[in-house]
């Protein structure tokens, strides 16, 4: 674990060279794994959840969790150093081999083009992308009113992702690739995961599971 923010940024720059933005999925995945982390207020205790969602039915087919301590301070742009270790522990608990990882956060839409989805994707080798609820660094024009409308997330002329409308008239989410998946594929999967809610069902379920487990652990 890096000892400072400067060291962490250097780790990101080093790992960034391993990000594969050219590879696309060979076929449509049958399932995805949603990842999210919940924090206990006033402590460093965290819970990560990895939830396997069948894309056809959106049924939850497997859940794995891990409880631990966040050992790196909160620094914008360095969230992976708080969350990736416990997320990797949760992933280790799955019997299912992940096809695609969906993170509650950013991929290349990040100051050093290496957000949480890139970090987890590179460390696992699994195709990954991020779906964030707010835009971090990029500029965008509000997409059209209808579900499926999108506009590019850009910084300095570089397209980093899409602002994607997942519900008619509801605020967009922000999709960016992490590793070994195309942006169009990531947006298509996101829409498939959002038939009823603004956020993908995979990360929505992971959020609920991690909150529930952390609450139970706190009370026990």
mmCIF file with all atom_site columns, C-alpha atoms in Angstrom:
data_model
loop_
_atom_site.group_PDB
_atom_site.id
_atom_site.type_symbol
_atom_site.label_atom_id
_atom_site.label_alt_id
_atom_site.label_comp_id
_atom_site.label_asym_id
_atom_site.label_entity_id
_atom_site.label_seq_id
_atom_site.pdbx_PDB_ins_code
_atom_site.Cartn_x
_atom_site.Cartn_y
_atom_site.Cartn_z
_atom_site.occupancy
_atom_site.B_iso_or_equiv
_atom_site.pdbx_formal_charge
_atom_site.auth_seq_id
_atom_site.auth_comp_id
_atom_site.auth_asym_id
_atom_site.auth_atom_id
_atom_site.pdbx_PDB_model_num
ATOM 1   C CA . UNK A 1 1   ? 0.000   0.000   0.000   1.00 0.00 ? 1   UNK A CA 1
ATOM 2   C CA . UNK A 1 2   ? 1.430   3.428   -0.925  1.00 0.00 ? 2   UNK A CA 1
ATOM 3   C CA . UNK A 1 3   ? 2.480   5.592   1.981   1.00 0.00 ? 3   UNK A CA 1
ATOM 4   C CA . UNK A 1 4   ? 1.380   8.907   0.505   1.00 0.00 ? 4   UNK A CA 1
ATOM 5   C CA . UNK A 1 5   ? -0.846  10.445  -2.154  1.00 0.00 ? 5   UNK A CA 1
ATOM 6   C CA . UNK A 1 6   ? 2.184   11.120  -4.344  1.00 0.00 ? 6   UNK A CA 1
ATOM 7   C CA . UNK A 1 7   ? 3.215   7.465   -4.172  1.00 0.00 ? 7   UNK A CA 1
ATOM 8   C CA . UNK A 1 8   ? -0.337  6.371   -4.962  1.00 0.00 ? 8   UNK A CA 1
ATOM 9   C CA . UNK A 1 9   ? -0.446  8.610   -8.027  1.00 0.00 ? 9   UNK A CA 1
ATOM 10  C CA . UNK A 1 10  ? 2.812   7.076   -9.202  1.00 0.00 ? 10  UNK A CA 1
ATOM 11  C CA . UNK A 1 11  ? 1.319   3.586   -8.790  1.00 0.00 ? 11  UNK A CA 1
ATOM 12  C CA . UNK A 1 12  ? -1.651  4.684   -10.919 1.00 0.00 ? 12  UNK A CA 1
ATOM 13  C CA . UNK A 1 13  ? 0.640   5.991   -13.652 1.00 0.00 ? 13  UNK A CA 1
ATOM 14  C CA . UNK A 1 14  ? 2.567   2.701   -13.623 1.00 0.00 ? 14  UNK A CA 1
ATOM 15  C CA . UNK A 1 15  ? -0.545  0.485   -13.732 1.00 0.00 ? 15  UNK A CA 1
ATOM 16  C CA . UNK A 1 16  ? -2.169  2.755   -16.332 1.00 0.00 ? 16  UNK A CA 1
ATOM 17  C CA . UNK A 1 17  ? 0.245   1.321   -18.904 1.00 0.00 ? 17  UNK A CA 1
ATOM 18  C CA . UNK A 1 18  ? -1.452  -2.067  -18.492 1.00 0.00 ? 18  UNK A CA 1
ATOM 19  C CA . UNK A 1 19  ? -4.968  -0.811  -19.310 1.00 0.00 ? 19  UNK A CA 1
ATOM 20  C CA . UNK A 1 20  ? -6.279  -2.403  -22.515 1.00 0.00 ? 20  UNK A CA 1
ATOM 21  C CA . UNK A 1 21  ? -8.678  -0.075  -24.342 1.00 0.00 ? 21  UNK A CA 1
ATOM 22  C CA . UNK A 1 22  ? -8.489  -1.921  -27.660 1.00 0.00 ? 22  UNK A CA 1
ATOM 23  C CA . UNK A 1 23  ? -10.068 -5.255  -26.685 1.00 0.00 ? 23  UNK A CA 1
ATOM 24  C CA . UNK A 1 24  ? -13.814 -5.795  -27.033 1.00 0.00 ? 24  UNK A CA 1
ATOM 25  C CA . UNK A 1 25  ? -15.963 -8.556  -25.564 1.00 0.00 ? 25  UNK A CA 1
ATOM 26  C CA . UNK A 1 26  ? -15.909 -11.656 -27.728 1.00 0.00 ? 26  UNK A CA 1
ATOM 27  C CA . UNK A 1 27  ? -19.604 -12.323 -27.135 1.00 0.00 ? 27  UNK A CA 1
ATOM 28  C CA . UNK A 1 28  ? -22.494 -10.955 -25.119 1.00 0.00 ? 28  UNK A CA 1
ATOM 29  C CA . UNK A 1 29  ? -21.978 -11.839 -21.442 1.00 0.00 ? 29  UNK A CA 1
ATOM 30  C CA . UNK A 1 30  ? -24.571 -13.950 -19.668 1.00 0.00 ? 30  UNK A CA 1
ATOM 31  C CA . UNK A 1 31  ? -23.879 -12.266 -16.321 1.00 0.00 ? 31  UNK A CA 1
ATOM 32  C CA . UNK A 1 32  ? -22.056 -9.364  -14.734 1.00 0.00 ? 32  UNK A CA 1
ATOM 33  C CA . UNK A 1 33  ? -20.651 -8.765  -11.266 1.00 0.00 ? 33  UNK A CA 1
ATOM 34  C CA . UNK A 1 34  ? -21.642 -5.555  -9.529  1.00 0.00 ? 34  UNK A CA 1
ATOM 35  C CA . UNK A 1 35  ? -19.133 -4.134  -7.049  1.00 0.00 ? 35  UNK A CA 1
ATOM 36  C CA . UNK A 1 36  ? -19.658 -1.603  -4.283  1.00 0.00 ? 36  UNK A CA 1
ATOM 37  C CA . UNK A 1 37  ? -18.266 -0.670  -0.872  1.00 0.00 ? 37  UNK A CA 1
ATOM 38  C CA . UNK A 1 38  ? -20.055 0.716   2.175   1.00 0.00 ? 38  UNK A CA 1
ATOM 39  C CA . UNK A 1 39  ? -18.400 2.580   5.037   1.00 0.00 ? 39  UNK A CA 1
ATOM 40  C CA . UNK A 1 40  ? -19.183 2.642   8.736   1.00 0.00 ? 40  UNK A CA 1
ATOM 41  C CA . UNK A 1 41  ? -19.556 6.206   9.947   1.00 0.00 ? 41  UNK A CA 1
ATOM 42  C CA . UNK A 1 42  ? -16.785 7.534   12.205  1.00 0.00 ? 42  UNK A CA 1
ATOM 43  C CA . UNK A 1 43  ? -14.578 4.442   11.711  1.00 0.00 ? 43  UNK A CA 1
ATOM 44  C CA . UNK A 1 44  ? -12.438 2.911   8.970   1.00 0.00 ? 44  UNK A CA 1
ATOM 45  C CA . UNK A 1 45  ? -14.558 -0.246  8.842   1.00 0.00 ? 45  UNK A CA 1
ATOM 46  C CA . UNK A 1 46  ? -15.786 -1.135  5.344   1.00 0.00 ? 46  UNK A CA 1
ATOM 47  C CA . UNK A 1 47  ? -17.743 -3.870  3.624   1.00 0.00 ? 47  UNK A CA 1
ATOM 48  C CA . UNK A 1 48  ? -17.390 -4.795  -0.044  1.00 0.00 ? 48  UNK A CA 1
ATOM 49  C CA . UNK A 1 49  ? -19.994 -6.777  -1.975  1.00 0.00 ? 49  UNK A CA 1
ATOM 50  C CA . UNK A 1 50  ? -19.642 -8.648  -5.256  1.00 0.00 ? 50  UNK A CA 1
ATOM 51  C CA . UNK A 1 51  ? -23.064 -9.521  -6.664  1.00 0.00 ? 51  UNK A CA 1
ATOM 52  C CA . UNK A 1 52  ? -23.522 -11.738 -9.715  1.00 0.00 ? 52  UNK A CA 1
ATOM 53  C CA . UNK A 1 53  ? -26.503 -10.656 -11.847 1.00 0.00 ? 53  UNK A CA 1
ATOM 54  C CA . UNK A 1 54  ? -27.896 -12.687 -14.733 1.00 0.00 ? 54  UNK A CA 1
ATOM 55  C CA . UNK A 1 55  ? -28.348 -10.216 -17.572 1.00 0.00 ? 55  UNK A CA 1
ATOM 56  C CA . UNK A 1 56  ? -31.401 -11.889 -19.113 1.00 0.00 ? 56  UNK A CA 1
ATOM 57  C CA . UNK A 1 57  ? -33.521 -11.963 -15.950 1.00 0.00 ? 57  UNK A CA 1
ATOM 58  C CA . UNK A 1 58  ? -31.585 -9.539  -13.693 1.00 0.00 ? 58  UNK A CA 1
ATOM 59  C CA . UNK A 1 59  ? -31.775 -12.226 -11.012 1.00 0.00 ? 59  UNK A CA 1
ATOM 60  C CA . UNK A 1 60  ? -29.105 -12.304 -8.327  1.00 0.00 ? 60  UNK A CA 1
ATOM 61  C CA . UNK A 1 61  ? -27.358 -15.676 -8.661  1.00 0.00 ? 61  UNK A CA 1
ATOM 62  C CA . UNK A 1 62  ? -24.469 -15.296 -6.199  1.00 0.00 ? 62  UNK A CA 1
ATOM 63  C CA . UNK A 1 63  ? -23.239 -12.886 -3.542  1.00 0.00 ? 63  UNK A CA 1
ATOM 64  C CA . UNK A 1 64  ? -19.856 -12.627 -1.831  1.00 0.00 ? 64  UNK A CA 1
ATOM 65  C CA . UNK A 1 65  ? -18.821 -10.050 0.762   1.00 0.00 ? 65  UNK A CA 1
ATOM 66  C CA . UNK A 1 66  ? -15.725 -9.020  2.656   1.00 0.00 ? 66  UNK A CA 1
ATOM 67  C CA . UNK A 1 67  ? -15.418 -6.823  5.736   1.00 0.00 ? 67  UNK A CA 1
ATOM 68  C CA . UNK A 1 68  ? -12.194 -5.003  6.508   1.00 0.00 ? 68  UNK A CA 1
ATOM 69  C CA . UNK A 1 69  ? -10.488 -1.710  7.298   1.00 0.00 ? 69  UNK A CA 1
ATOM 70  C CA . UNK A 1 70  ? -9.809  1.143   4.903   1.00 0.00 ? 70  UNK A CA 1
ATOM 71  C CA . UNK A 1 71  ? -6.106  1.787   5.458   1.00 0.00 ? 71  UNK A CA 1
ATOM 72  C CA . UNK A 1 72  ? -5.651  4.609   2.938   1.00 0.00 ? 72  UNK A CA 1
ATOM 73  C CA . UNK A 1 73  ? -7.119  8.088   3.579   1.00 0.00 ? 73  UNK A CA 1
ATOM 74  C CA . UNK A 1 74  ? -9.879  9.532   1.456   1.00 0.00 ? 74  UNK A CA 1
ATOM 75  C CA . UNK A 1 75  ? -8.291  11.539  -1.368  1.00 0.00 ? 75  UNK A CA 1
ATOM 76  C CA . UNK A 1 76  ? -10.279 12.455  -4.507  1.00 0.00 ? 76  UNK A CA 1
ATOM 77  C CA . UNK A 1 77  ? -8.920  10.463  -7.437  1.00 0.00 ? 77  UNK A CA 1
ATOM 78  C CA . UNK A 1 78  ? -7.346  7.818   -5.184  1.00 0.00 ? 78  UNK A CA 1
ATOM 79  C CA . UNK A 1 79  ? -10.468 5.972   -4.088  1.00 0.00 ? 79  UNK A CA 1
ATOM 80  C CA . UNK A 1 80  ? -9.177  2.639   -5.398  1.00 0.00 ? 80  UNK A CA 1
ATOM 81  C CA . UNK A 1 81  ? -6.530  2.494   -2.686  1.00 0.00 ? 81  UNK A CA 1
ATOM 82  C CA . UNK A 1 82  ? -9.314  2.458   -0.103  1.00 0.00 ? 82  UNK A CA 1
ATOM 83  C CA . UNK A 1 83  ? -11.681 0.146   -1.936  1.00 0.00 ? 83  UNK A CA 1
ATOM 84  C CA . UNK A 1 84  ? -9.755  -2.186  -4.262  1.00 0.00 ? 84  UNK A CA 1
ATOM 85  C CA . UNK A 1 85  ? -8.211  -4.392  -1.520  1.00 0.00 ? 85  UNK A CA 1
ATOM 86  C CA . UNK A 1 86  ? -11.554 -5.275  0.076   1.00 0.00 ? 86  UNK A CA 1
ATOM 87  C CA . UNK A 1 87  ? -13.268 -5.561  -3.324  1.00 0.00 ? 87  UNK A CA 1
ATOM 88  C CA . UNK A 1 88  ? -10.646 -8.095  -4.411  1.00 0.00 ? 88  UNK A CA 1
ATOM 89  C CA . UNK A 1 89  ? -11.297 -10.041 -1.201  1.00 0.00 ? 89  UNK A CA 1
ATOM 90  C CA . UNK A 1 90  ? -15.019 -10.139 -2.026  1.00 0.00 ? 90  UNK A CA 1
ATOM 91  C CA . UNK A 1 91  ? -14.325 -11.286 -5.585  1.00 0.00 ? 91  UNK A CA 1
ATOM 92  C CA . UNK A 1 92  ? -12.192 -14.119 -4.237  1.00 0.00 ? 92  UNK A CA 1
ATOM 93  C CA . UNK A 1 93  ? -15.290 -15.414 -2.473  1.00 0.00 ? 93  UNK A CA 1
ATOM 94  C CA . UNK A 1 94  ? -17.245 -15.990 -5.699  1.00 0.00 ? 94  UNK A CA 1
ATOM 95  C CA . UNK A 1 95  ? -17.594 -19.483 -7.132  1.00 0.00 ? 95  UNK A CA 1
ATOM 96  C CA . UNK A 1 96  ? -18.710 -17.930 -10.439 1.00 0.00 ? 96  UNK A CA 1
ATOM 97  C CA . UNK A 1 97  ? -15.969 -16.836 -12.841 1.00 0.00 ? 97  UNK A CA 1
ATOM 98  C CA . UNK A 1 98  ? -16.712 -13.151 -13.536 1.00 0.00 ? 98  UNK A CA 1
ATOM 99  C CA . UNK A 1 99  ? -17.372 -12.203 -17.151 1.00 0.00 ? 99  UNK A CA 1
ATOM 100 C CA . UNK A 1 100 ? -17.637 -8.432  -16.649 1.00 0.00 ? 100 UNK A CA 1
ATOM 101 C CA . UNK A 1 101 ? -17.162 -6.225  -13.586 1.00 0.00 ? 101 UNK A CA 1
ATOM 102 C CA . UNK A 1 102 ? -19.385 -3.177  -13.071 1.00 0.00 ? 102 UNK A CA 1
ATOM 103 C CA . UNK A 1 103 ? -17.998 -0.677  -10.557 1.00 0.00 ? 103 UNK A CA 1
ATOM 104 C CA . UNK A 1 104 ? -19.757 2.151   -8.770  1.00 0.00 ? 104 UNK A CA 1
ATOM 105 C CA . UNK A 1 105 ? -17.214 4.738   -9.887  1.00 0.00 ? 105 UNK A CA 1
ATOM 106 C CA . UNK A 1 106 ? -15.005 5.734   -12.799 1.00 0.00 ? 106 UNK A CA 1
ATOM 107 C CA . UNK A 1 107 ? -12.845 4.068   -15.384 1.00 0.00 ? 107 UNK A CA 1
ATOM 108 C CA . UNK A 1 108 ? -10.753 6.282   -17.647 1.00 0.00 ? 108 UNK A CA 1
ATOM 109 C CA . UNK A 1 109 ? -12.902 9.332   -16.791 1.00 0.00 ? 109 UNK A CA 1
ATOM 110 C CA . UNK A 1 110 ? -10.313 10.168  -14.161 1.00 0.00 ? 110 UNK A CA 1
ATOM 111 C CA . UNK A 1 111 ? -7.502  12.764  -13.812 1.00 0.00 ? 111 UNK A CA 1
ATOM 112 C CA . UNK A 1 112 ? -4.827  10.125  -14.538 1.00 0.00 ? 112 UNK A CA 1
ATOM 113 C CA . UNK A 1 113 ? -7.146  7.993   -16.702 1.00 0.00 ? 113 UNK A CA 1
ATOM 114 C CA . UNK A 1 114 ? -7.064  5.263   -14.059 1.00 0.00 ? 114 UNK A CA 1
ATOM 115 C CA . UNK A 1 115 ? -10.167 5.155   -11.904 1.00 0.00 ? 115 UNK A CA 1
ATOM 116 C CA . UNK A 1 116 ? -11.469 2.302   -9.761  1.00 0.00 ? 116 UNK A CA 1
ATOM 117 C CA . UNK A 1 117 ? -12.795 0.281   -12.725 1.00 0.00 ? 117 UNK A CA 1
ATOM 118 C CA . UNK A 1 118 ? -9.363  0.424   -14.400 1.00 0.00 ? 118 UNK A CA 1
ATOM 119 C CA . UNK A 1 119 ? -7.612  -0.511  -11.164 1.00 0.00 ? 119 UNK A CA 1
ATOM 120 C CA . UNK A 1 120 ? -9.791  -3.545  -10.461 1.00 0.00 ? 120 UNK A CA 1
ATOM 121 C CA . UNK A 1 121 ? -9.812  -4.569  -14.114 1.00 0.00 ? 121 UNK A CA 1
ATOM 122 C CA . UNK A 1 122 ? -6.023  -4.526  -14.432 1.00 0.00 ? 122 UNK A CA 1
ATOM 123 C CA . UNK A 1 123 ? -5.487  -6.403  -11.157 1.00 0.00 ? 123 UNK A CA 1
ATOM 124 C CA . UNK A 1 124 ? -8.010  -9.120  -12.044 1.00 0.00 ? 124 UNK A CA 1
ATOM 125 C CA . UNK A 1 125 ? -7.666  -9.208  -15.821 1.00 0.00 ? 125 UNK A CA 1
ATOM 126 C CA . UNK A 1 126 ? -11.474 -9.158  -16.101 1.00 0.00 ? 126 UNK A CA 1
ATOM 127 C CA . UNK A 1 127 ? -13.294 -6.770  -18.477 1.00 0.00 ? 127 UNK A CA 1
ATOM 128 C CA . UNK A 1 128 ? -14.540 -3.867  -16.376 1.00 0.00 ? 128 UNK A CA 1
ATOM 129 C CA . UNK A 1 129 ? -16.261 -0.515  -16.565 1.00 0.00 ? 129 UNK A CA 1
ATOM 130 C CA . UNK A 1 130 ? -17.528 2.150   -14.204 1.00 0.00 ? 130 UNK A CA 1
ATOM 131 C CA . UNK A 1 131 ? -20.927 3.764   -13.814 1.00 0.00 ? 131 UNK A CA 1
ATOM 132 C CA . UNK A 1 132 ? -20.817 6.893   -11.658 1.00 0.00 ? 132 UNK A CA 1
ATOM 133 C CA . UNK A 1 133 ? -23.706 8.978   -10.380 1.00 0.00 ? 133 UNK A CA 1
ATOM 134 C CA . UNK A 1 134 ? -21.860 12.285  -10.813 1.00 0.00 ? 134 UNK A CA 1
ATOM 135 C CA . UNK A 1 135 ? -19.292 13.578  -13.291 1.00 0.00 ? 135 UNK A CA 1
ATOM 136 C CA . UNK A 1 136 ? -15.795 13.898  -11.824 1.00 0.00 ? 136 UNK A CA 1
ATOM 137 C CA . UNK A 1 137 ? -13.589 15.757  -14.279 1.00 0.00 ? 137 UNK A CA 1
ATOM 138 C CA . UNK A 1 138 ? -15.198 15.717  -17.707 1.00 0.00 ? 138 UNK A CA 1
ATOM 139 C CA . UNK A 1 139 ? -17.477 18.192  -19.470 1.00 0.00 ? 139 UNK A CA 1
ATOM 140 C CA . UNK A 1 140 ? -20.740 17.121  -21.056 1.00 0.00 ? 140 UNK A CA 1
ATOM 141 C CA . UNK A 1 141 ? -23.929 18.451  -22.603 1.00 0.00 ? 141 UNK A CA 1
ATOM 142 C CA . UNK A 1 142 ? -27.118 17.184  -21.017 1.00 0.00 ? 142 UNK A CA 1
ATOM 143 C CA . UNK A 1 143 ? -28.296 14.257  -23.174 1.00 0.00 ? 143 UNK A CA 1
ATOM 144 C CA . UNK A 1 144 ? -31.784 13.989  -24.673 1.00 0.00 ? 144 UNK A CA 1
ATOM 145 C CA . UNK A 1 145 ? -34.854 13.371  -22.545 1.00 0.00 ? 145 UNK A CA 1
ATOM 146 C CA . UNK A 1 146 ? -35.418 9.742   -23.567 1.00 0.00 ? 146 UNK A CA 1
ATOM 147 C CA . UNK A 1 147 ? -33.861 6.639   -22.034 1.00 0.00 ? 147 UNK A CA 1
ATOM 148 C CA . UNK A 1 148 ? -30.824 5.614   -24.083 1.00 0.00 ? 148 UNK A CA 1
ATOM 149 C CA . UNK A 1 149 ? -29.905 9.177   -25.043 1.00 0.00 ? 149 UNK A CA 1
ATOM 150 C CA . UNK A 1 150 ? -26.274 10.041  -24.418 1.00 0.00 ? 150 UNK A CA 1
ATOM 151 C CA . UNK A 1 151 ? -23.655 12.730  -24.864 1.00 0.00 ? 151 UNK A CA 1
ATOM 152 C CA . UNK A 1 152 ? -19.856 12.445  -24.735 1.00 0.00 ? 152 UNK A CA 1
ATOM 153 C CA . UNK A 1 153 ? -17.847 13.062  -21.586 1.00 0.00 ? 153 UNK A CA 1
ATOM 154 C CA . UNK A 1 154 ? -14.822 15.051  -22.713 1.00 0.00 ? 154 UNK A CA 1
ATOM 155 C CA . UNK A 1 155 ? -11.745 16.726  -21.323 1.00 0.00 ? 155 UNK A CA 1
ATOM 156 C CA . UNK A 1 156 ? -9.438  18.707  -23.574 1.00 0.00 ? 156 UNK A CA 1
ATOM 157 C CA . UNK A 1 157 ? -11.110 17.203  -26.630 1.00 0.00 ? 157 UNK A CA 1
ATOM 158 C CA . UNK A 1 158 ? -10.578 13.628  -25.419 1.00 0.00 ? 158 UNK A CA 1
ATOM 159 C CA . UNK A 1 159 ? -13.699 11.468  -25.089 1.00 0.00 ? 159 UNK A CA 1
ATOM 160 C CA . UNK A 1 160 ? -13.579 9.726   -21.713 1.00 0.00 ? 160 UNK A CA 1
ATOM 161 C CA . UNK A 1 161 ? -17.051 8.220   -21.567 1.00 0.00 ? 161 UNK A CA 1
ATOM 162 C CA . UNK A 1 162 ? -20.740 8.904   -22.025 1.00 0.00 ? 162 UNK A CA 1
ATOM 163 C CA . UNK A 1 163 ? -23.359 10.726  -20.000 1.00 0.00 ? 163 UNK A CA 1
ATOM 164 C CA . UNK A 1 164 ? -26.145 8.160   -20.420 1.00 0.00 ? 164 UNK A CA 1
ATOM 165 C CA . UNK A 1 165 ? -29.857 8.627   -19.751 1.00 0.00 ? 165 UNK A CA 1
ATOM 166 C CA . UNK A 1 166 ? -31.124 5.404   -18.199 1.00 0.00 ? 166 UNK A CA 1
ATOM 167 C CA . UNK A 1 167 ? -34.645 6.678   -17.406 1.00 0.00 ? 167 UNK A CA 1
ATOM 168 C CA . UNK A 1 168 ? -36.792 9.203   -19.285 1.00 0.00 ? 168 UNK A CA 1
ATOM 169 C CA . UNK A 1 169 ? -36.176 12.658  -17.824 1.00 0.00 ? 169 UNK A CA 1
ATOM 170 C CA . UNK A 1 170 ? -34.014 11.386  -14.948 1.00 0.00 ? 170 UNK A CA 1
ATOM 171 C CA . UNK A 1 171 ? -30.459 12.635  -14.392 1.00 0.00 ? 171 UNK A CA 1
ATOM 172 C CA . UNK A 1 172 ? -27.912 10.696  -16.473 1.00 0.00 ? 172 UNK A CA 1
ATOM 173 C CA . UNK A 1 173 ? -25.255 8.354   -15.171 1.00 0.00 ? 173 UNK A CA 1
ATOM 174 C CA . UNK A 1 174 ? -21.641 8.545   -16.321 1.00 0.00 ? 174 UNK A CA 1
ATOM 175 C CA . UNK A 1 175 ? -20.195 5.477   -18.015 1.00 0.00 ? 175 UNK A CA 1
ATOM 176 C CA . UNK A 1 176 ? -16.488 5.010   -18.686 1.00 0.00 ? 176 UNK A CA 1
ATOM 177 C CA . UNK A 1 177 ? -14.529 1.919   -19.606 1.00 0.00 ? 177 UNK A CA 1
ATOM 178 C CA . UNK A 1 178 ? -11.999 0.399   -17.258 1.00 0.00 ? 178 UNK A CA 1
ATOM 179 C CA . UNK A 1 179 ? -10.279 -2.493  -19.037 1.00 0.00 ? 179 UNK A CA 1
ATOM 180 C CA . UNK A 1 180 ? -10.869 -4.850  -22.000 1.00 0.00 ? 180 UNK A CA 1
ATOM 181 C CA . UNK A 1 181 ? -14.310 -3.574  -23.010 1.00 0.00 ? 181 UNK A CA 1
ATOM 182 C CA . UNK A 1 182 ? -15.621 -0.984  -25.465 1.00 0.00 ? 182 UNK A CA 1
ATOM 183 C CA . UNK A 1 183 ? -17.604 2.087   -24.477 1.00 0.00 ? 183 UNK A CA 1
ATOM 184 C CA . UNK A 1 184 ? -20.587 1.116   -26.634 1.00 0.00 ? 184 UNK A CA 1
ATOM 185 C CA . UNK A 1 185 ? -20.612 -2.322  -24.994 1.00 0.00 ? 185 UNK A CA 1
ATOM 186 C CA . UNK A 1 186 ? -20.424 -0.777  -21.538 1.00 0.00 ? 186 UNK A CA 1
ATOM 187 C CA . UNK A 1 187 ? -23.346 1.542   -22.301 1.00 0.00 ? 187 UNK A CA 1
ATOM 188 C CA . UNK A 1 188 ? -25.419 -1.312  -23.758 1.00 0.00 ? 188 UNK A CA 1
ATOM 189 C CA . UNK A 1 189 ? -24.879 -3.417  -20.631 1.00 0.00 ? 189 UNK A CA 1
ATOM 190 C CA . UNK A 1 190 ? -25.677 -0.421  -18.440 1.00 0.00 ? 190 UNK A CA 1
ATOM 191 C CA . UNK A 1 191 ? -29.030 0.062   -20.162 1.00 0.00 ? 191 UNK A CA 1
ATOM 192 C CA . UNK A 1 192 ? -29.828 -3.641  -19.808 1.00 0.00 ? 192 UNK A CA 1
ATOM 193 C CA . UNK A 1 193 ? -29.118 -3.310  -16.090 1.00 0.00 ? 193 UNK A CA 1
ATOM 194 C CA . UNK A 1 194 ? -31.392 -0.265  -15.707 1.00 0.00 ? 194 UNK A CA 1
ATOM 195 C CA . UNK A 1 195 ? -34.966 -1.259  -16.617 1.00 0.00 ? 195 UNK A CA 1
ATOM 196 C CA . UNK A 1 196 ? -36.460 0.296   -13.471 1.00 0.00 ? 196 UNK A CA 1
ATOM 197 C CA . UNK A 1 197 ? -33.853 2.380   -11.687 1.00 0.00 ? 197 UNK A CA 1
ATOM 198 C CA . UNK A 1 198 ? -31.390 5.103   -12.650 1.00 0.00 ? 198 UNK A CA 1
ATOM 199 C CA . UNK A 1 199 ? -28.381 3.071   -11.504 1.00 0.00 ? 199 UNK A CA 1
ATOM 200 C CA . UNK A 1 200 ? -27.456 -0.428  -12.725 1.00 0.00 ? 200 UNK A CA 1
ATOM 201 C CA . UNK A 1 201 ? -29.127 -3.287  -10.877 1.00 0.00 ? 201 UNK A CA 1
ATOM 202 C CA . UNK A 1 202 ? -25.743 -4.930  -10.295 1.00 0.00 ? 202 UNK A CA 1
ATOM 203 C CA . UNK A 1 203 ? -24.243 -2.037  -8.321  1.00 0.00 ? 203 UNK A CA 1
ATOM 204 C CA . UNK A 1 204 ? -27.600 -1.234  -6.719  1.00 0.00 ? 204 UNK A CA 1
ATOM 205 C CA . UNK A 1 205 ? -27.742 -4.736  -5.282  1.00 0.00 ? 205 UNK A CA 1
ATOM 206 C CA . UNK A 1 206 ? -24.082 -4.574  -4.226  1.00 0.00 ? 206 UNK A CA 1
ATOM 207 C CA . UNK A 1 207 ? -24.777 -1.316  -2.399  1.00 0.00 ? 207 UNK A CA 1
ATOM 208 C CA . UNK A 1 208 ? -27.738 -2.808  -0.529  1.00 0.00 ? 208 UNK A CA 1
ATOM 209 C CA . UNK A 1 209 ? -25.869 -5.992  0.387   1.00 0.00 ? 209 UNK A CA 1
ATOM 210 C CA . UNK A 1 210 ? -22.760 -4.180  1.622   1.00 0.00 ? 210 UNK A CA 1
ATOM 211 C CA . UNK A 1 211 ? -24.845 -1.792  3.732   1.00 0.00 ? 211 UNK A CA 1
ATOM 212 C CA . UNK A 1 212 ? -26.809 -4.660  5.250   1.00 0.00 ? 212 UNK A CA 1
ATOM 213 C CA . UNK A 1 213 ? -23.732 -6.751  6.063   1.00 0.00 ? 213 UNK A CA 1
ATOM 214 C CA . UNK A 1 214 ? -21.878 -3.783  7.545   1.00 0.00 ? 214 UNK A CA 1
ATOM 215 C CA . UNK A 1 215 ? -24.899 -2.881  9.678   1.00 0.00 ? 215 UNK A CA 1
ATOM 216 C CA . UNK A 1 216 ? -25.171 -6.474  10.915  1.00 0.00 ? 216 UNK A CA 1
ATOM 217 C CA . UNK A 1 217 ? -21.453 -6.643  11.690  1.00 0.00 ? 217 UNK A CA 1
ATOM 218 C CA . UNK A 1 218 ? -21.628 -3.372  13.583  1.00 0.00 ? 218 UNK A CA 1
ATOM 219 C CA . UNK A 1 219 ? -24.495 -4.574  15.753  1.00 0.00 ? 219 UNK A CA 1
ATOM 220 C CA . UNK A 1 220 ? -22.956 -7.960  16.538  1.00 0.00 ? 220 UNK A CA 1
#
